[in-house]
CSV table of N, CA and C in Angstrom, one decimal:
chain,number,residue,atom,x,y,z
A,305,UNK,N,0.8,-1.1,0.0
A,305,UNK,CA,0.0,0.2,0.1
A,305,UNK,C,0.8,1.2,0.2
A,306,UNK,N,0.6,2.2,-0.8
A,306,UNK,CA,1.4,3.5,-1.0
A,306,UNK,C,0.4,4.6,-0.4
A,307,UNK,N,0.8,5.5,0.2
A,307,UNK,CA,-0.1,6.8,0.5
A,307,UNK,C,0.8,8.0,0.0
A,308,UNK,N,-0.1,8.7,-0.5
A,308,UNK,CA,0.5,10.2,-1.2
A,308,UNK,C,-0.3,11.3,-0.6
A,309,UNK,N,0.7,12.0,-0.2
A,309,UNK,CA,-0.1,13.5,0.4
A,309,UNK,C,0.4,14.6,-0.6
A,310,UNK,N,-0.4,15.4,-1.0
A,310,UNK,CA,-0.1,16.5,-1.6
A,310,UNK,C,-0.1,17.8,-1.0
A,311,UNK,N,0.6,18.7,-0.9
A,311,UNK,CA,0.7,20.2,-0.3
A,311,UNK,C,1.1,20.9,-1.3
A,312,UNK,N,0.8,22.4,-1.0
A,312,UNK,CA,1.5,23.4,-1.6
A,312,UNK,C,0.4,24.2,-2.4
A,313,UNK,N,-0.8,23.9,-2.6
A,313,UNK,CA,-1.6,24.4,-3.4
A,313,UNK,C,-2.2,25.6,-2.6
A,314,UNK,N,-2.9,26.5,-3.5
A,314,UNK,CA,-3.5,27.9,-3.0
A,314,UNK,C,-3.7,28.8,-4.0
A,315,UNK,N,-4.2,29.8,-4.0
A,315,UNK,CA,-4.2,31.0,-4.8
A,315,UNK,C,-3.2,31.8,-5.0
A,316,UNK,N,-2.8,32.1,-6.3
A,316,UNK,CA,-2.0,33.0,-6.6
A,316,UNK,C,-2.4,33.9,-8.1
A,317,UNK,N,-1.8,35.0,-8.2
A,317,UNK,CA,-1.9,35.8,-9.3
A,317,UNK,C,-1.3,35.3,-10.6
A,318,UNK,N,-2.0,35.5,-11.8
A,318,UNK,CA,-1.2,35.1,-12.8
A,318,UNK,C,0.2,35.7,-12.8
A,319,UNK,N,1.3,34.8,-13.4
A,319,UNK,CA,2.4,35.2,-13.4
A,319,UNK,C,3.2,34.8,-12.1
A,320,UNK,N,2.6,34.6,-11.2
A,320,UNK,CA,3.2,34.0,-9.7
A,320,UNK,C,3.7,32.5,-9.9
A,321,UNK,N,4.1,32.1,-8.9
A,321,UNK,CA,4.8,30.8,-8.6
A,321,UNK,C,4.1,29.9,-7.5
A,322,UNK,N,4.1,28.9,-7.6
A,322,UNK,CA,3.9,27.7,-6.5
A,322,UNK,C,4.7,26.7,-6.6
A,323,UNK,N,4.9,26.0,-5.4
A,323,UNK,CA,5.5,24.6,-5.6
A,323,UNK,C,4.9,23.6,-4.7
A,324,UNK,N,4.3,22.5,-5.6
A,324,UNK,CA,3.5,21.4,-5.3
A,324,UNK,C,4.5,20.3,-4.6
A,325,UNK,N,4.3,19.6,-3.4
A,325,UNK,CA,4.8,18.8,-3.0
A,325,UNK,C,4.0,17.3,-2.7
A,326,UNK,N,4.7,16.3,-2.9
A,326,UNK,CA,4.0,15.0,-2.7
A,326,UNK,C,4.8,14.1,-2.1
A,327,UNK,N,4.4,13.8,-0.8
A,327,UNK,CA,5.2,13.0,0.1
A,327,UNK,C,4.5,11.5,0.0
A,328,UNK,N,5.3,10.5,-0.4
A,328,UNK,CA,4.9,9.2,-0.2
A,328,UNK,C,5.3,8.2,0.8
A,329,UNK,N,4.4,7.3,1.2
A,329,UNK,CA,4.9,6.1,2.4
A,329,UNK,C,5.4,5.1,1.5
A,330,UNK,N,6.1,4.4,2.4
A,330,UNK,CA,6.6,3.1,1.7
A,330,UNK,C,8.0,3.2,1.4
A,331,UNK,N,8.8,2.1,1.7
A,331,UNK,CA,10.4,2.1,1.6
A,331,UNK,C,10.9,1.9,0.1
A,332,UNK,N,9.9,1.6,-0.8
A,332,UNK,CA,10.4,1.4,-2.2
A,332,UNK,C,10.0,2.7,-2.9
A,333,UNK,N,9.9,3.9,-2.4
A,333,UNK,CA,9.5,4.9,-3.1
A,333,UNK,C,10.5,5.1,-4.2
A,334,UNK,N,11.7,4.9,-4.0
A,334,UNK,CA,12.6,5.1,-5.2
A,334,UNK,C,12.7,4.5,-6.5
A,335,UNK,N,11.7,3.2,-6.3
A,335,UNK,CA,11.5,2.3,-7.6
A,335,UNK,C,10.4,2.9,-8.4
A,336,UNK,N,9.6,4.0,-7.6
A,336,UNK,CA,8.4,4.4,-8.5
A,336,UNK,C,8.5,5.3,-9.4
A,337,UNK,N,7.9,5.4,-10.7
A,337,UNK,CA,7.8,6.6,-11.4
A,337,UNK,C,6.7,7.4,-10.8
A,338,UNK,N,6.8,8.9,-10.9
A,338,UNK,CA,5.8,9.4,-10.2
A,338,UNK,C,5.3,10.3,-11.4
A,339,UNK,N,4.0,10.8,-11.1
A,339,UNK,CA,3.4,11.6,-12.0
A,339,UNK,C,2.2,12.7,-11.3
A,340,UNK,N,2.1,13.8,-12.0
A,340,UNK,CA,1.2,14.7,-11.6
A,340,UNK,C,0.1,15.1,-12.7
A,341,UNK,N,-1.0,14.9,-12.3
A,341,UNK,CA,-2.1,15.1,-13.1
A,341,UNK,C,-2.8,16.3,-12.5
A,342,UNK,N,-4.1,16.8,-13.5
A,342,UNK,CA,-4.7,18.2,-12.8
A,342,UNK,C,-6.1,17.7,-13.5
A,343,UNK,N,-7.1,18.4,-13.0
A,343,UNK,CA,-8.3,18.1,-13.5
A,343,UNK,C,-9.2,19.3,-13.3
A,344,UNK,N,-9.6,20.1,-14.1
A,344,UNK,CA,-10.4,21.2,-13.8
A,344,UNK,C,-11.8,21.0,-14.2
A,345,UNK,N,-13.1,21.7,-13.3
A,345,UNK,CA,-14.1,21.6,-13.4
A,345,UNK,C,-14.7,21.2,-14.9
A,346,UNK,N,-15.6,20.3,-15.1
A,346,UNK,CA,-15.9,19.9,-16.4
A,346,UNK,C,-15.1,19.3,-17.4
A,347,UNK,N,-13.8,19.2,-17.0
A,347,UNK,CA,-12.9,18.5,-17.8
A,347,UNK,C,-12.3,17.4,-17.4
A,348,UNK,N,-11.7,16.5,-18.3
A,348,UNK,CA,-11.0,15.3,-17.9
A,348,UNK,C,-9.5,15.5,-17.1
A,349,UNK,N,-9.4,14.4,-16.5
A,349,UNK,CA,-7.9,14.5,-15.9
A,349,UNK,C,-7.0,14.5,-17.0
A,350,UNK,N,-5.9,15.4,-16.9
A,350,UNK,CA,-5.1,15.4,-17.9
A,350,UNK,C,-3.7,15.4,-17.3
A,351,UNK,N,-2.4,14.7,-18.0
A,351,UNK,CA,-1.3,14.7,-17.6
A,351,UNK,C,-0.6,16.0,-17.5
A,352,UNK,N,0.2,16.4,-16.5
A,352,UNK,CA,0.8,17.5,-16.3
A,352,UNK,C,2.6,17.2,-16.5
A,353,UNK,N,2.7,16.1,-15.7
A,353,UNK,CA,4.3,15.8,-15.6
A,353,UNK,C,4.6,14.5,-15.0
A,354,UNK,N,5.7,13.9,-15.3
A,354,UNK,CA,6.1,12.7,-14.9
A,354,UNK,C,7.6,12.8,-14.9
A,355,UNK,N,8.0,12.0,-13.8
A,355,UNK,CA,9.2,11.6,-13.5
A,355,UNK,C,9.8,10.0,-13.3
A,356,UNK,N,10.8,9.6,-13.9
A,356,UNK,CA,11.2,8.3,-13.7
A,356,UNK,C,11.6,8.0,-12.3
A,357,UNK,N,11.8,6.8,-11.9
A,357,UNK,CA,12.2,6.3,-10.6
A,357,UNK,C,13.6,7.0,-10.0
A,358,UNK,N,14.3,7.1,-11.1
A,358,UNK,CA,15.7,7.5,-10.8
A,358,UNK,C,15.7,9.0,-11.1
A,359,UNK,N,14.7,9.7,-11.5
A,359,UNK,CA,14.7,11.2,-11.9
A,359,UNK,C,15.4,11.5,-13.1
A,360,UNK,N,16.0,10.5,-13.8
A,360,UNK,CA,16.7,10.6,-15.0
A,360,UNK,C,15.9,11.1,-16.2
A,361,UNK,N,14.7,10.8,-16.0
A,361,UNK,CA,13.8,10.8,-17.3
A,361,UNK,C,12.7,11.8,-16.7
A,362,UNK,N,12.3,12.9,-17.2
A,362,UNK,CA,11.2,13.5,-17.1
A,362,UNK,C,10.3,14.0,-18.3
A,363,UNK,N,9.1,14.1,-18.3
A,363,UNK,CA,8.2,14.3,-19.2
A,363,UNK,C,7.1,15.6,-19.0
A,364,UNK,N,6.6,16.2,-19.9
A,364,UNK,CA,6.0,17.4,-19.5
A,364,UNK,C,4.9,17.4,-20.7
A,365,UNK,N,3.6,17.8,-20.1
A,365,UNK,CA,2.7,18.2,-21.2
A,365,UNK,C,3.0,19.5,-21.9
A,366,UNK,N,2.8,19.7,-23.2
A,366,UNK,CA,3.1,21.0,-23.9
A,366,UNK,C,2.6,22.2,-23.2
A,367,UNK,N,1.7,22.1,-22.6
A,367,UNK,CA,1.0,23.3,-22.0
A,367,UNK,C,1.7,23.6,-20.7
A,368,UNK,N,2.6,23.0,-20.4
A,368,UNK,CA,3.5,23.4,-18.9
A,368,UNK,C,5.1,23.3,-19.2
A,369,UNK,N,5.3,22.9,-20.4
A,369,UNK,CA,6.8,23.1,-20.8
A,369,UNK,C,7.4,24.2,-20.7
A,370,UNK,N,8.7,24.2,-20.0
A,370,UNK,CA,9.3,25.5,-19.8
A,370,UNK,C,9.0,26.5,-18.6
A,371,UNK,N,7.6,26.1,-18.0
A,371,UNK,CA,7.2,26.7,-16.9
A,371,UNK,C,7.1,25.9,-15.6
A,372,UNK,N,7.0,24.6,-15.6
A,372,UNK,CA,6.7,23.6,-14.6
A,372,UNK,C,8.0,22.8,-14.7
A,373,UNK,N,8.5,22.4,-13.5
A,373,UNK,CA,9.8,21.3,-13.3
A,373,UNK,C,9.5,20.6,-12.5
A,374,UNK,N,9.7,19.3,-12.7
A,374,UNK,CA,9.3,18.3,-11.9
A,374,UNK,C,10.7,17.5,-11.3
A,375,UNK,N,10.7,17.2,-10.0
A,375,UNK,CA,12.1,16.9,-9.2
A,375,UNK,C,11.8,16.0,-8.2
A,376,UNK,N,12.7,15.2,-7.8
A,376,UNK,CA,12.4,14.1,-6.7
A,376,UNK,C,13.5,14.2,-5.7
A,377,UNK,N,13.1,13.6,-4.4
A,377,UNK,CA,14.1,13.2,-3.6
A,377,UNK,C,13.9,11.9,-2.9
A,378,UNK,N,14.5,10.9,-3.2
A,378,UNK,CA,14.4,9.7,-2.8
A,378,UNK,C,14.8,9.3,-1.6
A,379,UNK,N,15.6,10.3,-1.0
A,379,UNK,CA,15.6,10.2,0.5
A,379,UNK,C,14.6,10.7,1.6
A,380,UNK,N,13.9,11.8,0.9
A,380,UNK,CA,12.9,12.3,1.7
A,380,UNK,C,11.5,11.7,1.0
A,381,UNK,N,11.5,10.8,0.2
A,381,UNK,CA,10.4,9.8,-0.4
A,381,UNK,C,9.3,11.3,-0.9
A,382,UNK,N,10.0,12.1,-1.6
A,382,UNK,CA,8.9,13.5,-2.1
A,382,UNK,C,9.1,13.7,-3.4
A,383,UNK,N,8.5,14.1,-4.2
A,383,UNK,CA,8.4,14.8,-5.4
A,383,UNK,C,7.9,16.3,-5.4
A,384,UNK,N,8.5,17.1,-6.1
A,384,UNK,CA,8.1,18.4,-6.3
A,384,UNK,C,7.8,18.9,-7.7
A,385,UNK,N,6.7,19.7,-7.6
A,385,UNK,CA,6.4,20.1,-8.9
A,385,UNK,C,6.4,22.0,-8.9
A,386,UNK,N,7.3,22.3,-9.3
A,386,UNK,CA,7.7,23.8,-9.2
A,386,UNK,C,7.0,24.3,-10.4
A,387,UNK,N,6.1,25.3,-10.2
A,387,UNK,CA,5.3,25.9,-11.2
A,387,UNK,C,5.5,27.5,-11.1
A,388,UNK,N,6.0,28.0,-12.4
A,388,UNK,CA,6.2,29.1,-12.5
A,388,UNK,C,5.4,30.0,-13.6
A,389,UNK,N,5.4,31.1,-13.8
A,389,UNK,CA,4.6,31.7,-14.7
A,389,UNK,C,3.2,31.2,-14.9
A,390,UNK,N,2.5,31.1,-13.9
A,390,UNK,CA,1.2,30.6,-13.6
A,390,UNK,C,0.2,31.3,-14.7
A,391,UNK,N,-0.8,30.8,-15.0
A,391,UNK,CA,-1.6,31.2,-15.9
A,391,UNK,C,-3.3,31.0,-15.4
A,392,UNK,N,-4.2,31.5,-15.7
A,392,UNK,CA,-5.7,31.2,-15.2
A,392,UNK,C,-5.8,29.8,-15.7
A,393,UNK,N,-5.4,29.3,-16.9
A,393,UNK,CA,-5.7,28.2,-17.3
A,393,UNK,C,-5.1,26.9,-16.6
A,394,UNK,N,-4.2,27.2,-15.9
A,394,UNK,CA,-3.6,26.4,-14.8
A,394,UNK,C,-4.5,25.8,-13.7
A,395,UNK,N,-5.5,26.6,-13.5
A,395,UNK,CA,-6.4,26.4,-12.1
A,395,UNK,C,-6.9,25.1,-12.4
A,396,UNK,N,-6.9,24.2,-11.4
A,396,UNK,CA,-7.5,22.9,-11.4
A,396,UNK,C,-7.1,22.3,-10.2
A,397,UNK,N,-7.6,21.1,-9.8
A,397,UNK,CA,-7.2,20.4,-8.7
A,397,UNK,C,-6.1,19.4,-9.3
A,398,UNK,N,-4.8,19.6,-8.8
A,398,UNK,CA,-3.5,18.8,-8.9
A,398,UNK,C,-3.5,17.5,-8.1
A,399,UNK,N,-3.3,16.5,-8.7
A,399,UNK,CA,-3.2,15.2,-8.2
A,399,UNK,C,-1.9,14.3,-8.4
A,400,UNK,N,-1.2,13.8,-7.3
A,400,UNK,CA,0.1,13.2,-7.5
A,400,UNK,C,-0.4,11.7,-7.6
A,401,UNK,N,0.5,10.9,-8.3
A,401,UNK,CA,0.3,9.5,-8.5
A,401,UNK,C,1.5,8.6,-8.9
A,402,UNK,N,1.7,7.6,-8.4
A,402,UNK,CA,2.5,6.6,-8.4
A,402,UNK,C,2.4,5.6,-9.2
A,403,UNK,N,3.3,4.9,-10.3
A,403,UNK,CA,3.4,3.8,-10.8
A,403,UNK,C,4.4,3.0,-10.4
A,404,UNK,N,4.0,1.8,-9.6
A,404,UNK,CA,5.0,0.9,-8.8
A,404,UNK,C,5.6,0.1,-9.7
A,405,UNK,N,5.5,-0.1,-11.3
A,405,UNK,CA,5.8,-1.0,-11.9
A,405,UNK,C,7.3,-0.4,-12.8
A,406,UNK,N,8.1,-0.9,-12.4
A,406,UNK,CA,9.5,-0.3,-13.0
A,406,UNK,C,9.3,0.1,-14.4
A,407,UNK,N,9.8,1.2,-14.7
A,407,UNK,CA,10.0,1.6,-16.0
A,407,UNK,C,11.0,2.7,-16.2
A,408,UNK,N,11.6,2.9,-17.4
A,408,UNK,CA,12.7,3.8,-17.6
A,408,UNK,C,12.1,5.0,-17.7
A,409,UNK,N,11.0,5.3,-18.3
A,409,UNK,CA,10.2,6.6,-18.4
A,409,UNK,C,8.8,6.6,-17.8
A,410,UNK,N,8.4,7.9,-17.4
A,410,UNK,CA,7.1,7.8,-16.6
A,410,UNK,C,6.0,7.8,-17.5
A,411,UNK,N,4.8,7.2,-17.2
A,411,UNK,CA,3.7,6.8,-18.0
A,411,UNK,C,3.0,8.1,-18.3
A,412,UNK,N,2.2,8.3,-19.3
A,412,UNK,CA,1.6,9.6,-19.6
A,412,UNK,C,0.2,9.3,-19.3
A,413,UNK,N,-0.2,8.2,-19.1
A,413,UNK,CA,-1.7,8.0,-19.1
A,413,UNK,C,-2.0,7.7,-17.8
A,414,UNK,N,-3.2,8.3,-17.3
A,414,UNK,CA,-3.6,8.1,-15.7
A,414,UNK,C,-3.8,6.6,-15.5
A,415,UNK,N,-4.4,5.8,-16.4
A,415,UNK,CA,-4.6,4.3,-16.1
A,415,UNK,C,-3.3,3.5,-15.9
A,416,UNK,N,-2.3,4.1,-16.0
A,416,UNK,CA,-0.9,3.3,-15.7
A,416,UNK,C,-0.3,3.5,-14.2
A,417,UNK,N,-1.1,4.3,-13.8
A,417,UNK,CA,-0.7,4.6,-12.2
A,417,UNK,C,-1.7,3.9,-11.3
A,418,UNK,N,-0.9,3.4,-10.3
A,418,UNK,CA,-1.5,2.6,-9.3
A,418,UNK,C,-2.1,3.3,-8.2
A,419,UNK,N,-1.2,4.4,-7.6
A,419,UNK,CA,-1.8,5.0,-6.4
A,419,UNK,C,-2.1,6.6,-6.7
A,420,UNK,N,-3.2,7.1,-5.7
A,420,UNK,CA,-3.4,8.6,-6.0
A,420,UNK,C,-3.5,9.2,-4.8
A,421,UNK,N,-3.0,10.6,-4.6
A,421,UNK,CA,-3.3,11.4,-3.6
A,421,UNK,C,-4.7,12.0,-3.6
A,422,UNK,N,-5.1,12.7,-2.5
A,422,UNK,CA,-6.5,13.1,-2.7
A,422,UNK,C,-6.3,14.5,-3.3
A,423,UNK,N,-5.4,15.1,-4.0
A,423,UNK,CA,-5.3,16.4,-4.6
A,423,UNK,C,-5.4,17.6,-3.7
A,424,UNK,N,-5.0,18.6,-4.5
A,424,UNK,CA,-4.6,20.0,-3.7
A,424,UNK,C,-5.1,21.1,-4.9
A,425,UNK,N,-5.8,22.1,-4.3
A,425,UNK,CA,-6.3,22.9,-5.3
A,425,UNK,C,-5.4,23.9,-5.8
A,426,UNK,N,-5.5,24.4,-7.2
A,426,UNK,CA,-4.4,25.5,-7.3
A,426,UNK,C,-5.3,26.5,-8.3
A,427,UNK,N,-5.4,27.7,-7.8
A,427,UNK,CA,-6.4,28.8,-8.5
A,427,UNK,C,-5.3,29.8,-8.7
A,428,UNK,N,-5.5,30.2,-10.0
A,428,UNK,CA,-4.6,31.3,-10.6
A,428,UNK,C,-5.7,32.3,-11.1
A,429,UNK,N,-5.5,33.5,-10.5
A,429,UNK,CA,-6.5,34.6,-10.8
A,429,UNK,C,-5.8,35.5,-12.1
A,430,UNK,N,-6.8,35.8,-12.6
A,430,UNK,CA,-6.3,36.9,-13.6
A,430,UNK,C,-5.9,38.3,-13.5
């Protein structure tokens, strides 16, 4: 069983920054690929960013490339999503997810992730 707890969401003005954190339980965190997804009201859940178990491979949605950076600390069992130059269209609930099946690249589809956090709200005002 893996538990994921997100934090760091909030209200920010357009152009501002936030850093989301996702703390994971379990001794094998370093083996998991991790991902962030988001879901806005009335929209489907969409991939935001993913990172491989080693941190050596990352992938980003086109809409956030150059603005968001995903990193991980396998000692602290935590992943971080640094979000800069935020836009109103980034407003959504952000979810952290873990893929416990070893792979060199983080999955892009939500169906490949095994565990999910409860989500944290990010609201960007114009």
